[in-house]
Coordinates of C-alpha atoms and ligand atoms in Angstrom, one line a residue:
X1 CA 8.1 -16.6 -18.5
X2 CA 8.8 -16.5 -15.0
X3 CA 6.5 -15.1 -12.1
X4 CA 6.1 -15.5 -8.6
X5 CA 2.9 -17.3 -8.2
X6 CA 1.2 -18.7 -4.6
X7 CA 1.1 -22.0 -3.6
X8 CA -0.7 -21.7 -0.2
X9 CA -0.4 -20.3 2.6
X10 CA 3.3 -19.0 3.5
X11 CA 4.4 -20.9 0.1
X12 CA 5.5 -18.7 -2.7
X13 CA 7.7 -20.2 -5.9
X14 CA 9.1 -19.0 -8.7
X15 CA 7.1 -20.7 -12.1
X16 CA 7.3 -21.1 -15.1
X17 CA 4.2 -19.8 -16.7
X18 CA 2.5 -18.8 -19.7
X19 CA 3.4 -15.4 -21.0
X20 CA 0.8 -12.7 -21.0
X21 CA -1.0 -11.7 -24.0
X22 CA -2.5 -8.4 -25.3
X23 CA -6.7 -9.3 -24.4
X24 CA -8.5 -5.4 -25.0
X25 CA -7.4 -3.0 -27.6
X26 CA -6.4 -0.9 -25.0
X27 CA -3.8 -3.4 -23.0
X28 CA -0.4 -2.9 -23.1
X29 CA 2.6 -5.8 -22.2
X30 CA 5.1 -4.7 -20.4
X31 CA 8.9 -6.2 -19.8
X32 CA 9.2 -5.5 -15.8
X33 CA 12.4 -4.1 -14.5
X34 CA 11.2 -3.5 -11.2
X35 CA 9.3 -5.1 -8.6
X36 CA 8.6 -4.5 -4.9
X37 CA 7.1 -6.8 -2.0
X38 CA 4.5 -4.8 -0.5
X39 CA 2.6 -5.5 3.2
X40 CA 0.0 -5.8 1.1
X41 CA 1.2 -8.8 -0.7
X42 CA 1.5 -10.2 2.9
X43 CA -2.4 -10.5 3.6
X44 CA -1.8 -12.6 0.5
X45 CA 0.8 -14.6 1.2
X46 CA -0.3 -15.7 4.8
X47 CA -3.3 -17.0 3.5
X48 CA -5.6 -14.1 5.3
X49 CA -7.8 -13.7 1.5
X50 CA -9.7 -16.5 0.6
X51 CA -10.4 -15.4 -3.2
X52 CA -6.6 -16.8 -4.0
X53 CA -5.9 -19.4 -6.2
X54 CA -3.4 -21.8 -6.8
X55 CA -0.6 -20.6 -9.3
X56 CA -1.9 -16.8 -8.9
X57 CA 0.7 -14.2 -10.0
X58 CA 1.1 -11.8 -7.1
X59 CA 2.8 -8.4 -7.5
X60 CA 1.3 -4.4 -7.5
X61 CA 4.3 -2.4 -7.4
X62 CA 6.2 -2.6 -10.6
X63 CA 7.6 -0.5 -13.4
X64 CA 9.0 -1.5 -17.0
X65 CA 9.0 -1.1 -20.7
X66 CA 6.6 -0.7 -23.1
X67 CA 6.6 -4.5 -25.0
X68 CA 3.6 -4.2 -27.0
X69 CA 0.8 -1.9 -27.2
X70 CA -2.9 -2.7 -28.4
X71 CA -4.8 -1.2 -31.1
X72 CA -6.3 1.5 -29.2
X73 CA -3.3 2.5 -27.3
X74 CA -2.2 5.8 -28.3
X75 CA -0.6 7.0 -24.4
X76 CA 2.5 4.8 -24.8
X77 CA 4.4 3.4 -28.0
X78 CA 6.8 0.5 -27.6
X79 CA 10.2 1.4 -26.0
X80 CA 8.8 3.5 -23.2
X81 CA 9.5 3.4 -20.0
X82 CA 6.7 3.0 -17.7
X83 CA 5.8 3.1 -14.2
X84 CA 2.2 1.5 -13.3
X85 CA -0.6 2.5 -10.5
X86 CA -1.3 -0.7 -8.9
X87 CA -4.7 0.4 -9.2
X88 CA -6.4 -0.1 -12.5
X89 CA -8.5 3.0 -13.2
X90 CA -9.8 3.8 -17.0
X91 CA -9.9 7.3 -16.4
X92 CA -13.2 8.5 -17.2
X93 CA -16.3 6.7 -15.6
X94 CA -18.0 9.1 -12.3
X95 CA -15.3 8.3 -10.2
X96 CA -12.0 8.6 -12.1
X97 CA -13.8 11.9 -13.0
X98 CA -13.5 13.1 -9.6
X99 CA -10.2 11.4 -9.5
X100 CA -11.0 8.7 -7.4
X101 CA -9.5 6.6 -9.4
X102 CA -9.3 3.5 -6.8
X103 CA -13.7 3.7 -6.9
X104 CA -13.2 3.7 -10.7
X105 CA -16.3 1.9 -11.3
X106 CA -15.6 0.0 -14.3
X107 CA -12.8 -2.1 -14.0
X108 CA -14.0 -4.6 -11.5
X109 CA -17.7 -5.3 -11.8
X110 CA -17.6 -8.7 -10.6
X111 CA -17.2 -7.7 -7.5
X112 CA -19.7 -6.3 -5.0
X113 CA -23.6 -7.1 -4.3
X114 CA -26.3 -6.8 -6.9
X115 CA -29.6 -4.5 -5.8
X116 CA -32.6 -4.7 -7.8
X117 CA -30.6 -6.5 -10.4
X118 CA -28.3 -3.8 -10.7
X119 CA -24.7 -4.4 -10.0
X120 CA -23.7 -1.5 -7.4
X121 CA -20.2 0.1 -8.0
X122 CA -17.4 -1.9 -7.2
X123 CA -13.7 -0.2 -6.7
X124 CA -10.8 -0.5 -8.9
X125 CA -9.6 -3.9 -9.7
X126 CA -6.0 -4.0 -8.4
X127 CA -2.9 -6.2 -9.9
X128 CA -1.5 -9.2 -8.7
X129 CA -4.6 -9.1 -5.4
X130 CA -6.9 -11.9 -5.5
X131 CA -10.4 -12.3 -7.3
X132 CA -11.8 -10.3 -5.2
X133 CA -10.0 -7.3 -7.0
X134 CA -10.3 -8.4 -10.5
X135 CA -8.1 -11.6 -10.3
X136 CA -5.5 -9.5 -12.5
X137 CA -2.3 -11.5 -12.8
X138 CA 0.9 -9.2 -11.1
X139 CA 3.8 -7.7 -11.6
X140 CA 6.0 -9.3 -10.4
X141 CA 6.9 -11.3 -13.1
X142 CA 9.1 -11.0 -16.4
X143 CA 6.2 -9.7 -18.2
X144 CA 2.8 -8.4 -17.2
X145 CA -0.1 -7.7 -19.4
X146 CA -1.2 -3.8 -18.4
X147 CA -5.2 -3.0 -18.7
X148 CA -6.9 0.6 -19.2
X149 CA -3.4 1.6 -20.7
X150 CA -4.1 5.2 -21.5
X151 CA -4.8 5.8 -18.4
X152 CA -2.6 4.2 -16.1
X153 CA 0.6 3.9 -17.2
X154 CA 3.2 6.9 -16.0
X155 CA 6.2 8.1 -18.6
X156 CA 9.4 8.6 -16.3
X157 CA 12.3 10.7 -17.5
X158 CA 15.5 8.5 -18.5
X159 CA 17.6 10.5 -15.7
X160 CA 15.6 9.0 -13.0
X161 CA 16.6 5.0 -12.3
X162 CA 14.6 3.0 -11.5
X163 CA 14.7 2.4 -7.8
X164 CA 14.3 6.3 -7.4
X165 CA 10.7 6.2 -9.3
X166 CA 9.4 2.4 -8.5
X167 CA 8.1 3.4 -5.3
X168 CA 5.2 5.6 -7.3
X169 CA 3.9 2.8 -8.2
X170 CA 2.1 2.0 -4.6
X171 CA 3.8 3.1 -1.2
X172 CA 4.9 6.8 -1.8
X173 CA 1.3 7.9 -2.7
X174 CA 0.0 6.0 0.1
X175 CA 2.2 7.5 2.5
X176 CA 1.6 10.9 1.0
X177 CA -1.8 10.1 0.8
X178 CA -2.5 9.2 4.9
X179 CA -0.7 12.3 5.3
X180 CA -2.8 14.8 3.1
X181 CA -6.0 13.1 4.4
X182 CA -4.3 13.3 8.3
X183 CA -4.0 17.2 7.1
X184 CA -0.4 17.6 7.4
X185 CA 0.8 21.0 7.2
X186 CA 3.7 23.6 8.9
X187 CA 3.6 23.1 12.4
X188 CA 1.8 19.6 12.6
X189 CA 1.8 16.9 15.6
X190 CA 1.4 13.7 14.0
X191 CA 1.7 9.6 15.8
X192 CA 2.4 7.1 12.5
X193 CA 1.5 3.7 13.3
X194 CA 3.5 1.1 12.0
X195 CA 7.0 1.8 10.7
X196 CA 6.9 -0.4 7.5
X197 CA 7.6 1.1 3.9
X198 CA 4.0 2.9 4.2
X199 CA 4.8 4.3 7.3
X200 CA 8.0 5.1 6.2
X201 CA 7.1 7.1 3.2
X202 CA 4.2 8.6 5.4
X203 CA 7.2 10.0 7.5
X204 CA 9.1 11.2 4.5
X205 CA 5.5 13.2 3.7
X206 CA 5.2 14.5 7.1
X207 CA 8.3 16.2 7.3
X208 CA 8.7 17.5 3.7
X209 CA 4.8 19.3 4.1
X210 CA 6.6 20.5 8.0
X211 CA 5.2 18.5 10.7
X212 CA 7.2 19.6 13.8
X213 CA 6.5 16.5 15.9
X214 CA 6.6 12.7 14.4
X215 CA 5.8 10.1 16.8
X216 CA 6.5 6.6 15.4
X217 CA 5.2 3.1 16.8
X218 CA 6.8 0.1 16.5
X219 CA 8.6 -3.1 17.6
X220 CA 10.9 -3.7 15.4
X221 CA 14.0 -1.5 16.8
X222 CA 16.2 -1.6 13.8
X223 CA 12.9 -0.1 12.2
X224 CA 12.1 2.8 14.7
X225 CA 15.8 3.8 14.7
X226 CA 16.2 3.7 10.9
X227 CA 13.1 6.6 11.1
X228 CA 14.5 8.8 13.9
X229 CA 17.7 9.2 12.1
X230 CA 16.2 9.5 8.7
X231 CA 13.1 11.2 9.3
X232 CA 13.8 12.6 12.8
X233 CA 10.6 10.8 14.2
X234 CA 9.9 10.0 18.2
X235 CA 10.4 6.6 18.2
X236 CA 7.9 4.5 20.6
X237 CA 8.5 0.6 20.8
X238 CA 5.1 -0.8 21.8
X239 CA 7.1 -4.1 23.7
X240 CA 9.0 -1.8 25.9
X241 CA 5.5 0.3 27.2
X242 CA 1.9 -0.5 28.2
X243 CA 0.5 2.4 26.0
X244 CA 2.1 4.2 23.2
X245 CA -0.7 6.6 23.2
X246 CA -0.2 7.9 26.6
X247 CA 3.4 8.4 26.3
X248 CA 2.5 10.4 23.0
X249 CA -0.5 12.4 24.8
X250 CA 2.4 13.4 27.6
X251 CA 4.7 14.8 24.8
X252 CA 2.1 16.9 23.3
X253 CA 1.3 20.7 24.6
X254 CA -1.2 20.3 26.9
X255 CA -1.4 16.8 27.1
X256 CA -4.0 17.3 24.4
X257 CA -3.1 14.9 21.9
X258 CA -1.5 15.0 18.3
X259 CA -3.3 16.3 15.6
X260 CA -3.6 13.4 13.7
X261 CA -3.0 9.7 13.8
X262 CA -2.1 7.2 11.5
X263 CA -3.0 3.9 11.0
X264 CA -0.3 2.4 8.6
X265 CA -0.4 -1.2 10.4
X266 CA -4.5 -2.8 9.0
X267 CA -5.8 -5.4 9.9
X268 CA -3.8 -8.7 11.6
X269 CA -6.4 -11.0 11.4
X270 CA -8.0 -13.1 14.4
X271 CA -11.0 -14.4 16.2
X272 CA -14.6 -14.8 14.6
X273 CA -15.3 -15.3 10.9
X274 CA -17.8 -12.6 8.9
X275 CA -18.9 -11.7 6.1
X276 CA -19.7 -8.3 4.4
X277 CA -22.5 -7.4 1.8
X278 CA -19.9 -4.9 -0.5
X279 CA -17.1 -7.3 -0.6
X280 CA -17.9 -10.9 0.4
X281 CA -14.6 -11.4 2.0
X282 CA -15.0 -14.5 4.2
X283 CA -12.5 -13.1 7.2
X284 CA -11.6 -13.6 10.7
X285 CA -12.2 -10.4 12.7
X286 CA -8.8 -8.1 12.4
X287 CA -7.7 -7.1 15.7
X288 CA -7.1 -3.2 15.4
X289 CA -4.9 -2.5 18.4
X290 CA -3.3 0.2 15.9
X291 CA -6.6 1.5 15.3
X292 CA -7.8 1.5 19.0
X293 CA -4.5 3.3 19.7
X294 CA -4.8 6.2 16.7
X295 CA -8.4 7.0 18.2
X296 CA -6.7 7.4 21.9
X297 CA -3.7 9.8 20.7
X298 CA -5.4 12.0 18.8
X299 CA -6.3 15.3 20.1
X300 CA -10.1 16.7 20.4
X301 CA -11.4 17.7 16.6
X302 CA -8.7 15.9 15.1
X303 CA -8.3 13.5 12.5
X304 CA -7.6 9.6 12.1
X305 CA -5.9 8.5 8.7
X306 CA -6.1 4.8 7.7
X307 CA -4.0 3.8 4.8
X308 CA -3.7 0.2 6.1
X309 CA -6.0 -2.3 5.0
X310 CA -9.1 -3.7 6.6
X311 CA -11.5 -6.4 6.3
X312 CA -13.8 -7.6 7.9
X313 CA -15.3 -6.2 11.3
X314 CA -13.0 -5.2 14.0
X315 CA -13.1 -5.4 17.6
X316 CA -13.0 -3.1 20.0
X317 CA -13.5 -0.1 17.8
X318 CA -14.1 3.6 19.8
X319 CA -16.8 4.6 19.1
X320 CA -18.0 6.4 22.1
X321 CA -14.5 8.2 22.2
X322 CA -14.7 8.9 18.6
X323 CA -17.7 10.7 19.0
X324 CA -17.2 12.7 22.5
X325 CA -13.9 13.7 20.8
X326 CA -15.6 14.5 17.4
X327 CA -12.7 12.9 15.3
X328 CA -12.6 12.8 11.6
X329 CA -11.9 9.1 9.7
X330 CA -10.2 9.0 6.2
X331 CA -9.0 5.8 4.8
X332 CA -8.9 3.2 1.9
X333 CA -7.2 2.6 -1.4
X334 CA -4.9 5.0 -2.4
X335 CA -6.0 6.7 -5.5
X336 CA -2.2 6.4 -7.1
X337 CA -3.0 8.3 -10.3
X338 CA -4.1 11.4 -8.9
X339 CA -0.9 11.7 -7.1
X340 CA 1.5 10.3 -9.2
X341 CA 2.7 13.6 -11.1
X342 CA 3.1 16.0 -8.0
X343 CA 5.4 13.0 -6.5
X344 CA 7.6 12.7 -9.4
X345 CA 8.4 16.2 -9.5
X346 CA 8.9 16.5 -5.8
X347 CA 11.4 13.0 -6.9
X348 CA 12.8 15.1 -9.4
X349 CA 13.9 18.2 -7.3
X350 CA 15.0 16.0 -4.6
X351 CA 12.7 16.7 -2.4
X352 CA 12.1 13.2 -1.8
X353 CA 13.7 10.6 -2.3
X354 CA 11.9 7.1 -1.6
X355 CA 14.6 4.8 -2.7
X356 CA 16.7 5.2 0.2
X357 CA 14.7 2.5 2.6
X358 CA 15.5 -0.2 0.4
X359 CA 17.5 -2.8 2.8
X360 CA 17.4 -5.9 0.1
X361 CA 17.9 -6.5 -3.9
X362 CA 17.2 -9.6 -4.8
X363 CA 16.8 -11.0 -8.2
X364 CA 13.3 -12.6 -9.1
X365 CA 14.1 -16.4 -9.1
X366 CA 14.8 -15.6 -5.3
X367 CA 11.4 -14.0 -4.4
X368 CA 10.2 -16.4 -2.4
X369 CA 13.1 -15.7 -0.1
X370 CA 12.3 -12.0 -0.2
X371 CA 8.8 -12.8 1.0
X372 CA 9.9 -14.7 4.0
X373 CA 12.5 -12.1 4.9
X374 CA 10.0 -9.1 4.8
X375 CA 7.4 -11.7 6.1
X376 CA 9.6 -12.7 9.5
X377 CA 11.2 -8.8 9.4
X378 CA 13.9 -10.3 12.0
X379 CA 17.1 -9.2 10.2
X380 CA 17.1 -5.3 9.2
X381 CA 14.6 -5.7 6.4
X382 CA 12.6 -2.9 5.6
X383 CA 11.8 -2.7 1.8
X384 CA 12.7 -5.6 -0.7
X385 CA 12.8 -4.9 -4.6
X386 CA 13.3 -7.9 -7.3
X387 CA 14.7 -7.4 -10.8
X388 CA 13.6 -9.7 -13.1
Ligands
NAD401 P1 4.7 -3.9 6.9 O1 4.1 -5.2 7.3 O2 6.2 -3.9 6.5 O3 4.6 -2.9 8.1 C1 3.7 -2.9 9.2 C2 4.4 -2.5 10.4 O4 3.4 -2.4 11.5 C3 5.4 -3.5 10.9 O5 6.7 -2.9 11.1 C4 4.8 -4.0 12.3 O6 5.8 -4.4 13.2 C5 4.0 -2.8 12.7 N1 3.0 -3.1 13.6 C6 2.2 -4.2 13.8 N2 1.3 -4.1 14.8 C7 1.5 -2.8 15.2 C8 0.8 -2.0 16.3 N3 -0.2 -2.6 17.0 N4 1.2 -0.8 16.5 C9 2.2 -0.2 15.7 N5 2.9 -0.9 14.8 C10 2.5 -2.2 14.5 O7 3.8 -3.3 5.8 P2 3.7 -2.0 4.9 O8 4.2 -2.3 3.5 O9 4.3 -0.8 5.6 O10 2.1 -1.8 4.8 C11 1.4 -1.4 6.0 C12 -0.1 -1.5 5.7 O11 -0.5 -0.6 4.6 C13 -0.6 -2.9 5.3 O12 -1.9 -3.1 5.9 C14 -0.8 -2.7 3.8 O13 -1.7 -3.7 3.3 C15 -1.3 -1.3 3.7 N6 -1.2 -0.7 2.4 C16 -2.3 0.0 2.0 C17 -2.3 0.7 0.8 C18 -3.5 1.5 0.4 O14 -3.7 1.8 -0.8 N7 -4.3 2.1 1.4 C19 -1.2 0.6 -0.1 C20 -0.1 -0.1 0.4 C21 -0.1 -0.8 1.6
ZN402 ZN1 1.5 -2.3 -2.1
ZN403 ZN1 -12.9 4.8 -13.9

């Protein structure tokens, strides 16, 4: 089959490679559709995660049909169409049992230190993202093999295409997740960091749970303007002002802050190499401007909300001003499965519709072209799908 795999840093082709076979009783293989580039697949493709290898298939947002099914698969028959967490969650260790299913314990236990000679718990292995998350070939691919498939894969009525429900897969739950955890409701004051798809679909979740103020930083103009005539954000361009934060903290009543930040940028990684005891990522330190900025706009007692992705230490974090203005931090993996139903009913009754930021459709022999376009972002690119 063919499948995007990496070649090195800032070198993606499209292969020729073996095609996926069914490995537990409970896998599934899957005929993708759909595919999205995610700015997740970017810490990949510039080389920021050491644990890729050569010929790796990259790719966690993705949807499809039911190919084969294992023995023990009894969620999905052949013929149905599917889309797929990009976390890989079996659905009923400790954590998927408090629906974290992006802790789910058992899906990725090579990962993480070993205590006593007991492997600690790990987090979810995730497709298509390194060894260090399983080492789970992707999605974005002609076929895929599907793990834990009684738990993971998502039915999707026929009405819906697929560019309207794709977007469950990954970025729609993460934006709806940053916004839950920033605790979104009527009324709200809100800054977004970042104005990519997560951001994006973070402003899409804002407005429908009735924030009354959106701020939204970027650079990239065509970006920021595409949200305040969409979403009706405040659009901020970092280039054109020394501090985003204080021109949000002057808009606010009071010049007390917004309610919540979010951090929908992560890490860009620079200076000093490190290494942490859970996930043995060998990193240079990320920067967090974004995050440094979240912690100054927020008002006292409110709350920061990290869906991008860090690694690594960071520099420069707040700690001090964290404390004296007793902030609250949510963050990390977004725990898709949980989410997933609510979203496609709010999908179904129109009151969102994700699809609509999709700037490019390209088909999969030209992914590596889609990478580089969503990589530079210097023509109007905001989301890019590939169809097999
Ligand atoms: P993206 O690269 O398209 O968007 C990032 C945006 O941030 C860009 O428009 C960039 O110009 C802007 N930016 C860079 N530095 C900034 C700064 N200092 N202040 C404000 N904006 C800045 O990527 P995306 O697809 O929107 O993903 C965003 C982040 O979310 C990535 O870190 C990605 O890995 C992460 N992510 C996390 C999860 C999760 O489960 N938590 C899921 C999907 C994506
Ligand atoms: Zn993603
Ligand atoms: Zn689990």
């Amino acid at each position: 089959m063919r499948a995007l795999t990496y070649h090195g840093s800032n070198d993606v082709r499209v292969d020729n490679v073996a095609d996926p076979v069914i490995q537990e009783p409970d896998d599934i293989i899957l005929r993708v559709t759909a595919t999205a580039i995610c700015g997740s697949d970017l810490h990949l493709y510039r080389g920021k995660i050491p644990q890729v290898k050569h010929g790796d298939v990259f790719g966690h947002e993705f949807m499809g049909i039911v190919e084969e099914v294992g023995s023990a698969v009894t969620a999905v028959s052949k013929g149905d169409r599917v889309v797929v967490p990009f976390v890989i969650a079996c659905g009923s260790c400790f954590f998927c049992d408090m629906n974290l299913q992006a802790a789910c314990e058992t899906t990725n236990t090579g990962r993480g230190a070993i205590i006593n000679k007991k492997q600690i718990p790990s987090g979810a292995a995730l497709f298509g993202f390194s060894h260090l998350y399983g080492g789970i070939p992707g999605g974005q691919a002609e076929l895929v093999r599907v793990p834990k498939a009684n738990a993971g894969p998502f039915k999707i009525p026929d009405e819906l295409d697929d560019e309207r429900v794709l977007f469950l897969s990954d970025i729609l739950p993460t934006g709806y997740q940053a916004v839950i955890n920033a605790g979104i409701g009527e009324g709200s004051s809100v800054a977004i960091y970042g104005a990519g798809p997560v951001g994006l679909m973070a402003a899409a979740c804002a407005r429908m749970l009735g924030a009354k103020q959106i701020f939204m930083v970027d650079h990239h103009a065509y970006r920021l303007a595409y949200a305040q005539s969409t979403y009706g954000v405040i659009p901020i361009n970092f280039d054109k002002i020394d501090d985003p934060a204080e021109a949000i903290i002057e808009q606010t009543e009071g010049y007390r802050g917004v309610d919540a930040a979010i951090d929908a940028v992560g890490f860009e990684a620079k200076g000093s190499t490190t290494e942490t005891l859970l996930t043995q990522l060998k990193l240079e330190g990320s920067s967090g401007k974004a995050l440094r900025q979240c912690i100054a706009a927020v008002r006292r007692g409110g709350t920061v909300s990290v869906p991008g992705v860090y690694a690594g230490f960071i520099h420069g974090f707040l700690f001090g001003d964290a404390f004296d203005k007793g902030l609250t931090f949510k963050m990390g993996q977004t725990h898709v499965h949980s989410l997933l139903p609510d979203l496609l009913e709010r999908i179904q009754s129109g009151a969102l519709n994700p699809e609509i930021i999709i700037s490019h459709r390209l088909n999969l022999s030209d992914a590596a072209e889609g990478y580089r376009l969503f990589d530079k972002k210097d023509e109007d690119c905001r989301k890019v799908i590939l169809r097999p």
